Amino acid sequence: MADYKVNEVFESIQGEGAFTGVPSIFVRLQGCPVGCSWCDTKHTWTVDPEKQKSVEAVMAEQQESEHWFLLTPAQLISLFANKGYKAKHVILTGGEPCMYDLMPLTNALIEQGYSVQIETSGTFEVKAHAETWVTVSPKVNMQGGYEVLQQPLRIAKEIKHPVAMQKHIDELDQLLARGHHQSGVLVYLQPISQQKRATQLAVDTCIARNWRLSLQTHKFIGIE
Ligand code: SF4
């Protein structure tokens, strides 16, 4: 039976990309070797066996931590029921969720009537149910030395690129020039850390290219 190392589970509103505004259950998996310098979830990078705790202990925590718990898909779905979650959209995030084989988890969630979205850096093969909405937020030239792979780009419904400067647009252009993505893929630019210059660059480029703007709306309204 597959089990997953989970850093946190919570219900909120999706603040980014195509599902902005959709009530969602976020499942944050532990572990990521990609090494983005501006990562805002660095507490998920390491899977330290000594940081394993019970579900109850981790779910009771009020702030970010490196603690994690182990759950099977069935136990995770029971947890949603126990918490009284109403959302029917589940977002598997991290960390880098695609370090895990997500097939058993996405199969179980979709069988239970949830829609499922994965948010991935594109540096690991995505193993998931075919109906999963895959959002690739490509992480190019990061410290961990991982390459963005063809397979995640090929199945992505959405490419959401973090942008702080022109170099990041150029990297996205090079990635798209490889031609591995689907022709109808939605392309979003997302300014890093709500910086003013990054936002202006993203706005100007979206208008010029007919791409879409993704704002981290949850950060503007102060929710998780
Ligand atoms: S891929 Fe995501 S979790 Fe990993 S370092 Fe980059 S931003 Fe952080």
PDB file of N, CA, C and O in Angstrom, residues 146-197:
ATOM      1  N   TYR A 146      18.644  20.139 -11.272  1.00  0.00           N
ATOM      2  CA  TYR A 146      17.673  19.295 -11.978  1.00  0.00           C
ATOM      3  C   TYR A 146      17.207  19.966 -13.269  1.00  0.00           C
ATOM      4  O   TYR A 146      17.029  21.181 -13.313  1.00  0.00           O
ATOM      5  N   GLU A 147      16.998  19.147 -14.308  1.00  0.00           N
ATOM      6  CA  GLU A 147      16.498  19.631 -15.601  1.00  0.00           C
ATOM      7  C   GLU A 147      14.971  19.560 -15.630  1.00  0.00           C
ATOM      8  O   GLU A 147      14.391  18.649 -15.033  1.00  0.00           O
ATOM      9  N   VAL A 148      14.335  20.489 -16.342  1.00  0.00           N
ATOM     10  CA  VAL A 148      12.899  20.353 -16.598  1.00  0.00           C
ATOM     11  C   VAL A 148      12.734  19.276 -17.668  1.00  0.00           C
ATOM     12  O   VAL A 148      13.354  19.343 -18.733  1.00  0.00           O
ATOM     13  N   LEU A 149      11.906  18.274 -17.378  1.00  0.00           N
ATOM     14  CA  LEU A 149      11.780  17.103 -18.245  1.00  0.00           C
ATOM     15  C   LEU A 149      10.683  17.289 -19.293  1.00  0.00           C
ATOM     16  O   LEU A 149       9.758  18.082 -19.108  1.00  0.00           O
ATOM     17  N   GLN A 150      10.783  16.500 -20.366  1.00  0.00           N
ATOM     18  CA  GLN A 150       9.757  16.535 -21.424  1.00  0.00           C
ATOM     19  C   GLN A 150       8.401  16.064 -20.928  1.00  0.00           C
ATOM     20  O   GLN A 150       7.377  16.652 -21.252  1.00  0.00           O
ATOM     21  N   GLN A 151       8.383  14.959 -20.177  1.00  0.00           N
ATOM     22  CA  GLN A 151       7.107  14.311 -19.850  1.00  0.00           C
ATOM     23  C   GLN A 151       6.139  15.233 -19.097  1.00  0.00           C
ATOM     24  O   GLN A 151       4.966  15.332 -19.462  1.00  0.00           O
ATOM     25  N   PRO A 152       6.596  15.945 -18.052  1.00  0.00           N
ATOM     26  CA  PRO A 152       5.647  16.847 -17.379  1.00  0.00           C
ATOM     27  C   PRO A 152       5.136  17.949 -18.317  1.00  0.00           C
ATOM     28  O   PRO A 152       3.954  18.309 -18.271  1.00  0.00           O
ATOM     29  N   LEU A 153       6.005  18.455 -19.184  1.00  0.00           N
ATOM     30  CA  LEU A 153       5.571  19.505 -20.116  1.00  0.00           C
ATOM     31  C   LEU A 153       4.540  18.957 -21.104  1.00  0.00           C
ATOM     32  O   LEU A 153       3.586  19.638 -21.473  1.00  0.00           O
ATOM     33  N   ARG A 154       4.738  17.714 -21.512  1.00  0.00           N
ATOM     34  CA  ARG A 154       3.843  17.096 -22.497  1.00  0.00           C
ATOM     35  C   ARG A 154       2.428  16.950 -21.955  1.00  0.00           C
ATOM     36  O   ARG A 154       1.464  17.104 -22.691  1.00  0.00           O
ATOM     37  N   ILE A 155       2.281  16.668 -20.659  1.00  0.00           N
ATOM     38  CA  ILE A 155       0.936  16.435 -20.117  1.00  0.00           C
ATOM     39  C   ILE A 155       0.386  17.655 -19.367  1.00  0.00           C
ATOM     40  O   ILE A 155      -0.744  17.613 -18.891  1.00  0.00           O
ATOM     41  N   ALA A 156       1.180  18.716 -19.287  1.00  0.00           N
ATOM     42  CA  ALA A 156       0.728  19.898 -18.535  1.00  0.00           C
ATOM     43  C   ALA A 156      -0.478  20.539 -19.203  1.00  0.00           C
ATOM     44  O   ALA A 156      -0.518  20.691 -20.422  1.00  0.00           O
ATOM     45  N   LYS A 157      -1.465  20.927 -18.362  1.00  0.00           N
ATOM     46  CA  LYS A 157      -2.594  21.721 -18.864  1.00  0.00           C
ATOM     47  C   LYS A 157      -2.271  23.208 -18.683  1.00  0.00           C
ATOM     48  O   LYS A 157      -2.896  24.063 -19.290  1.00  0.00           O
ATOM     49  N   GLU A 158      -1.311  23.460 -17.833  1.00  0.00           N
ATOM     50  CA  GLU A 158      -1.013  24.836 -17.446  1.00  0.00           C
ATOM     51  C   GLU A 158       0.495  24.943 -17.173  1.00  0.00           C
ATOM     52  O   GLU A 158       1.055  24.075 -16.495  1.00  0.00           O
ATOM     53  N   ILE A 159       1.122  25.961 -17.748  1.00  0.00           N
ATOM     54  CA  ILE A 159       2.517  26.254 -17.415  1.00  0.00           C
ATOM     55  C   ILE A 159       2.515  27.608 -16.715  1.00  0.00           C
ATOM     56  O   ILE A 159       2.093  28.617 -17.298  1.00  0.00           O
ATOM     57  N   LYS A 160       2.921  27.596 -15.476  1.00  0.00           N
ATOM     58  CA  LYS A 160       2.843  28.821 -14.658  1.00  0.00           C
ATOM     59  C   LYS A 160       4.269  29.184 -14.266  1.00  0.00           C
ATOM     60  O   LYS A 160       4.900  28.506 -13.471  1.00  0.00           O
ATOM     61  N   HIS A 161       4.777  30.251 -14.879  1.00  0.00           N
ATOM     62  CA  HIS A 161       6.199  30.529 -14.735  1.00  0.00           C
ATOM     63  C   HIS A 161       6.444  31.676 -13.765  1.00  0.00           C
ATOM     64  O   HIS A 161       5.934  32.776 -13.942  1.00  0.00           O
ATOM     65  N   PRO A 162       7.258  31.442 -12.736  1.00  0.00           N
ATOM     66  CA  PRO A 162       7.615  32.528 -11.826  1.00  0.00           C
ATOM     67  C   PRO A 162       8.548  33.516 -12.512  1.00  0.00           C
ATOM     68  O   PRO A 162       9.489  33.114 -13.197  1.00  0.00           O
ATOM     69  N   VAL A 163       8.265  34.812 -12.327  1.00  0.00           N
ATOM     70  CA  VAL A 163       9.023  35.847 -13.043  1.00  0.00           C
ATOM     71  C   VAL A 163       9.480  36.941 -12.091  1.00  0.00           C
ATOM     72  O   VAL A 163       8.671  37.493 -11.340  1.00  0.00           O
ATOM     73  N   ALA A 164      10.774  37.237 -12.137  1.00  0.00           N
ATOM     74  CA  ALA A 164      11.277  38.418 -11.421  1.00  0.00           C
ATOM     75  C   ALA A 164      11.958  39.370 -12.399  1.00  0.00           C
ATOM     76  O   ALA A 164      11.962  40.579 -12.204  1.00  0.00           O
ATOM     77  N   MET A 165      12.558  38.813 -13.466  1.00  0.00           N
ATOM     78  CA  MET A 165      13.315  39.645 -14.413  1.00  0.00           C
ATOM     79  C   MET A 165      13.236  39.029 -15.820  1.00  0.00           C
ATOM     80  O   MET A 165      12.771  37.890 -15.990  1.00  0.00           O
ATOM     81  N   GLN A 166      13.715  39.803 -16.811  1.00  0.00           N
ATOM     82  CA  GLN A 166      13.617  39.389 -18.213  1.00  0.00           C
ATOM     83  C   GLN A 166      14.221  38.007 -18.460  1.00  0.00           C
ATOM     84  O   GLN A 166      13.723  37.227 -19.267  1.00  0.00           O
ATOM     85  N   LYS A 167      15.295  37.707 -17.730  1.00  0.00           N
ATOM     86  CA  LYS A 167      15.962  36.413 -17.880  1.00  0.00           C
ATOM     87  C   LYS A 167      14.965  35.252 -17.711  1.00  0.00           C
ATOM     88  O   LYS A 167      15.057  34.231 -18.380  1.00  0.00           O
ATOM     89  N   HIS A 168      13.980  35.420 -16.832  1.00  0.00           N
ATOM     90  CA  HIS A 168      13.017  34.354 -16.591  1.00  0.00           C
ATOM     91  C   HIS A 168      12.066  34.178 -17.779  1.00  0.00           C
ATOM     92  O   HIS A 168      11.645  33.075 -18.096  1.00  0.00           O
ATOM     93  N   ILE A 169      11.745  35.298 -18.443  1.00  0.00           N
ATOM     94  CA  ILE A 169      10.918  35.205 -19.666  1.00  0.00           C
ATOM     95  C   ILE A 169      11.727  34.483 -20.748  1.00  0.00           C
ATOM     96  O   ILE A 169      11.199  33.633 -21.475  1.00  0.00           O
ATOM     97  N   ASP A 170      13.012  34.840 -20.844  1.00  0.00           N
ATOM     98  CA  ASP A 170      13.879  34.207 -21.852  1.00  0.00           C
ATOM     99  C   ASP A 170      13.962  32.695 -21.610  1.00  0.00           C
ATOM    100  O   ASP A 170      13.933  31.899 -22.546  1.00  0.00           O
ATOM    101  N   GLU A 171      14.062  32.303 -20.338  1.00  0.00           N
ATOM    102  CA  GLU A 171      14.118  30.867 -20.017  1.00  0.00           C
ATOM    103  C   GLU A 171      12.829  30.170 -20.437  1.00  0.00           C
ATOM    104  O   GLU A 171      12.853  29.055 -20.962  1.00  0.00           O
ATOM    105  N   LEU A 172      11.704  30.849 -20.206  1.00  0.00           N
ATOM    106  CA  LEU A 172      10.420  30.245 -20.605  1.00  0.00           C
ATOM    107  C   LEU A 172      10.346  30.130 -22.128  1.00  0.00           C
ATOM    108  O   LEU A 172       9.898  29.104 -22.659  1.00  0.00           O
ATOM    109  N   ASP A 173      10.799  31.161 -22.833  1.00  0.00           N
ATOM    110  CA  ASP A 173      10.817  31.111 -24.306  1.00  0.00           C
ATOM    111  C   ASP A 173      11.621  29.906 -24.792  1.00  0.00           C
ATOM    112  O   ASP A 173      11.192  29.188 -25.702  1.00  0.00           O
ATOM    113  N   GLN A 174      12.777  29.691 -24.161  1.00  0.00           N
ATOM    114  CA  GLN A 174      13.630  28.548 -24.572  1.00  0.00           C
ATOM    115  C   GLN A 174      12.934  27.226 -24.305  1.00  0.00           C
ATOM    116  O   GLN A 174      12.982  26.295 -25.109  1.00  0.00           O
ATOM    117  N   LEU A 175      12.233  27.168 -23.195  1.00  0.00           N
ATOM    118  CA  LEU A 175      11.520  25.936 -22.826  1.00  0.00           C
ATOM    119  C   LEU A 175      10.387  25.661 -23.831  1.00  0.00           C
ATOM    120  O   LEU A 175      10.220  24.539 -24.317  1.00  0.00           O
ATOM    121  N   LEU A 176       9.626  26.716 -24.152  1.00  0.00           N
ATOM    122  CA  LEU A 176       8.505  26.543 -25.081  1.00  0.00           C
ATOM    123  C   LEU A 176       9.011  26.244 -26.488  1.00  0.00           C
ATOM    124  O   LEU A 176       8.363  25.517 -27.247  1.00  0.00           O
ATOM    125  N   ALA A 177      10.182  26.774 -26.818  1.00  0.00           N
ATOM    126  CA  ALA A 177      10.757  26.541 -28.155  1.00  0.00           C
ATOM    127  C   ALA A 177      11.101  25.074 -28.369  1.00  0.00           C
ATOM    128  O   ALA A 177      11.178  24.600 -29.504  1.00  0.00           O
ATOM    129  N   ARG A 178      11.268  24.326 -27.272  1.00  0.00           N
ATOM    130  CA  ARG A 178      11.533  22.886 -27.403  1.00  0.00           C
ATOM    131  C   ARG A 178      10.326  22.149 -27.982  1.00  0.00           C
ATOM    132  O   ARG A 178      10.446  21.049 -28.488  1.00  0.00           O
ATOM    133  N   GLY A 179       9.140  22.762 -27.830  1.00  0.00           N
ATOM    134  CA  GLY A 179       7.933  22.211 -28.451  1.00  0.00           C
ATOM    135  C   GLY A 179       7.391  20.958 -27.792  1.00  0.00           C
ATOM    136  O   GLY A 179       6.647  20.197 -28.406  1.00  0.00           O
ATOM    137  N   HIS A 180       7.699  20.738 -26.521  1.00  0.00           N
ATOM    138  CA  HIS A 180       7.226  19.533 -25.848  1.00  0.00           C
ATOM    139  C   HIS A 180       5.826  19.689 -25.265  1.00  0.00           C
ATOM    140  O   HIS A 180       5.207  18.702 -24.892  1.00  0.00           O
ATOM    141  N   HIS A 181       5.333  20.908 -25.175  1.00  0.00           N
ATOM    142  CA  HIS A 181       4.039  21.152 -24.536  1.00  0.00           C
ATOM    143  C   HIS A 181       2.888  20.972 -25.528  1.00  0.00           C
ATOM    144  O   HIS A 181       3.087  20.984 -26.748  1.00  0.00           O
ATOM    145  N   GLN A 182       1.649  20.806 -24.984  1.00  0.00           N
ATOM    146  CA  GLN A 182       0.469  20.713 -25.828  1.00  0.00           C
ATOM    147  C   GLN A 182       0.170  22.081 -26.442  1.00  0.00           C
ATOM    148  O   GLN A 182       0.437  23.104 -25.816  1.00  0.00           O
ATOM    149  N   SER A 183      -0.470  22.066 -27.626  1.00  0.00           N
ATOM    150  CA  SER A 183      -0.670  23.351 -28.301  1.00  0.00           C
ATOM    151  C   SER A 183      -1.620  24.266 -27.515  1.00  0.00           C
ATOM    152  O   SER A 183      -1.467  25.470 -27.528  1.00  0.00           O
ATOM    153  N   GLY A 184      -2.598  23.696 -26.810  1.00  0.00           N
ATOM    154  CA  GLY A 184      -3.561  24.557 -26.099  1.00  0.00           C
ATOM    155  C   GLY A 184      -3.193  24.866 -24.663  1.00  0.00           C
ATOM    156  O   GLY A 184      -4.023  25.383 -23.915  1.00  0.00           O
ATOM    157  N   VAL A 185      -1.969  24.578 -24.283  1.00  0.00           N
ATOM    158  CA  VAL A 185      -1.596  24.764 -22.875  1.00  0.00           C
ATOM    159  C   VAL A 185      -1.772  26.234 -22.459  1.00  0.00           C
ATOM    160  O   VAL A 185      -1.523  27.143 -23.256  1.00  0.00           O
ATOM    161  N   LEU A 186      -2.258  26.436 -21.235  1.00  0.00           N
ATOM    162  CA  LEU A 186      -2.400  27.799 -20.727  1.00  0.00           C
ATOM    163  C   LEU A 186      -1.052  28.243 -20.173  1.00  0.00           C
ATOM    164  O   LEU A 186      -0.435  27.521 -19.389  1.00  0.00           O
ATOM    165  N   VAL A 187      -0.605  29.416 -20.595  1.00  0.00           N
ATOM    166  CA  VAL A 187       0.684  29.922 -20.096  1.00  0.00           C
ATOM    167  C   VAL A 187       0.415  31.121 -19.176  1.00  0.00           C
ATOM    168  O   VAL A 187      -0.233  32.095 -19.587  1.00  0.00           O
ATOM    169  N   TYR A 188       0.864  31.000 -17.961  1.00  0.00           N
ATOM    170  CA  TYR A 188       0.714  32.062 -16.957  1.00  0.00           C
ATOM    171  C   TYR A 188       2.087  32.578 -16.553  1.00  0.00           C
ATOM    172  O   TYR A 188       3.029  31.802 -16.405  1.00  0.00           O
ATOM    173  N   LEU A 189       2.176  33.880 -16.342  1.00  0.00           N
ATOM    174  CA  LEU A 189       3.352  34.455 -15.684  1.00  0.00           C
ATOM    175  C   LEU A 189       2.945  34.868 -14.278  1.00  0.00           C
ATOM    176  O   LEU A 189       1.881  35.484 -14.090  1.00  0.00           O
ATOM    177  N   GLN A 190       3.785  34.513 -13.320  1.00  0.00           N
ATOM    178  CA  GLN A 190       3.462  34.827 -11.923  1.00  0.00           C
ATOM    179  C   GLN A 190       4.613  35.609 -11.296  1.00  0.00           C
ATOM    180  O   GLN A 190       5.707  35.064 -11.105  1.00  0.00           O
ATOM    181  N   PRO A 191       4.390  36.895 -11.018  1.00  0.00           N
ATOM    182  CA  PRO A 191       5.464  37.697 -10.409  1.00  0.00           C
ATOM    183  C   PRO A 191       5.901  37.095  -9.075  1.00  0.00           C
ATOM    184  O   PRO A 191       5.057  36.741  -8.255  1.00  0.00           O
ATOM    185  N   ILE A 192       7.215  36.996  -8.879  1.00  0.00           N
ATOM    186  CA  ILE A 192       7.746  36.438  -7.634  1.00  0.00           C
ATOM    187  C   ILE A 192       7.591  37.460  -6.510  1.00  0.00           C
ATOM    188  O   ILE A 192       7.958  38.637  -6.667  1.00  0.00           O
ATOM    189  N   SER A 193       7.061  37.023  -5.405  1.00  0.00           N
ATOM    190  CA  SER A 193       6.976  37.817  -4.168  1.00  0.00           C
ATOM    191  C   SER A 193       6.254  39.155  -4.337  1.00  0.00           C
ATOM    192  O   SER A 193       6.580  40.128  -3.657  1.00  0.00           O
ATOM    193  N   GLN A 194       5.326  39.231  -5.261  1.00  0.00           N
ATOM    194  CA  GLN A 194       4.523  40.462  -5.472  1.00  0.00           C
ATOM    195  C   GLN A 194       5.388  41.701  -5.704  1.00  0.00           C
ATOM    196  O   GLN A 194       4.959  42.829  -5.422  1.00  0.00           O
ATOM    197  N   GLN A 195       6.630  41.513  -6.221  1.00  0.00           N
ATOM    198  CA  GLN A 195       7.485  42.681  -6.459  1.00  0.00           C
ATOM    199  C   GLN A 195       6.875  43.561  -7.562  1.00  0.00           C
ATOM    200  O   GLN A 195       6.350  43.034  -8.545  1.00  0.00           O
ATOM    201  N   LYS A 196       6.999  44.901  -7.371  1.00  0.00           N
ATOM    202  CA  LYS A 196       6.360  45.827  -8.306  1.00  0.00           C
ATOM    203  C   LYS A 196       6.938  45.702  -9.726  1.00  0.00           C
ATOM    204  O   LYS A 196       6.200  45.645 -10.705  1.00  0.00           O
ATOM    205  N   ARG A 197       8.284  45.659  -9.812  1.00  0.00           N
ATOM    206  CA  ARG A 197       8.917  45.579 -11.145  1.00  0.00           C
ATOM    207  C   ARG A 197       8.592  44.266 -11.829  1.00  0.00           C
ATOM    208  O   ARG A 197       8.338  44.203 -13.031  1.00  0.00           O
TER     209      ARG A 197
END
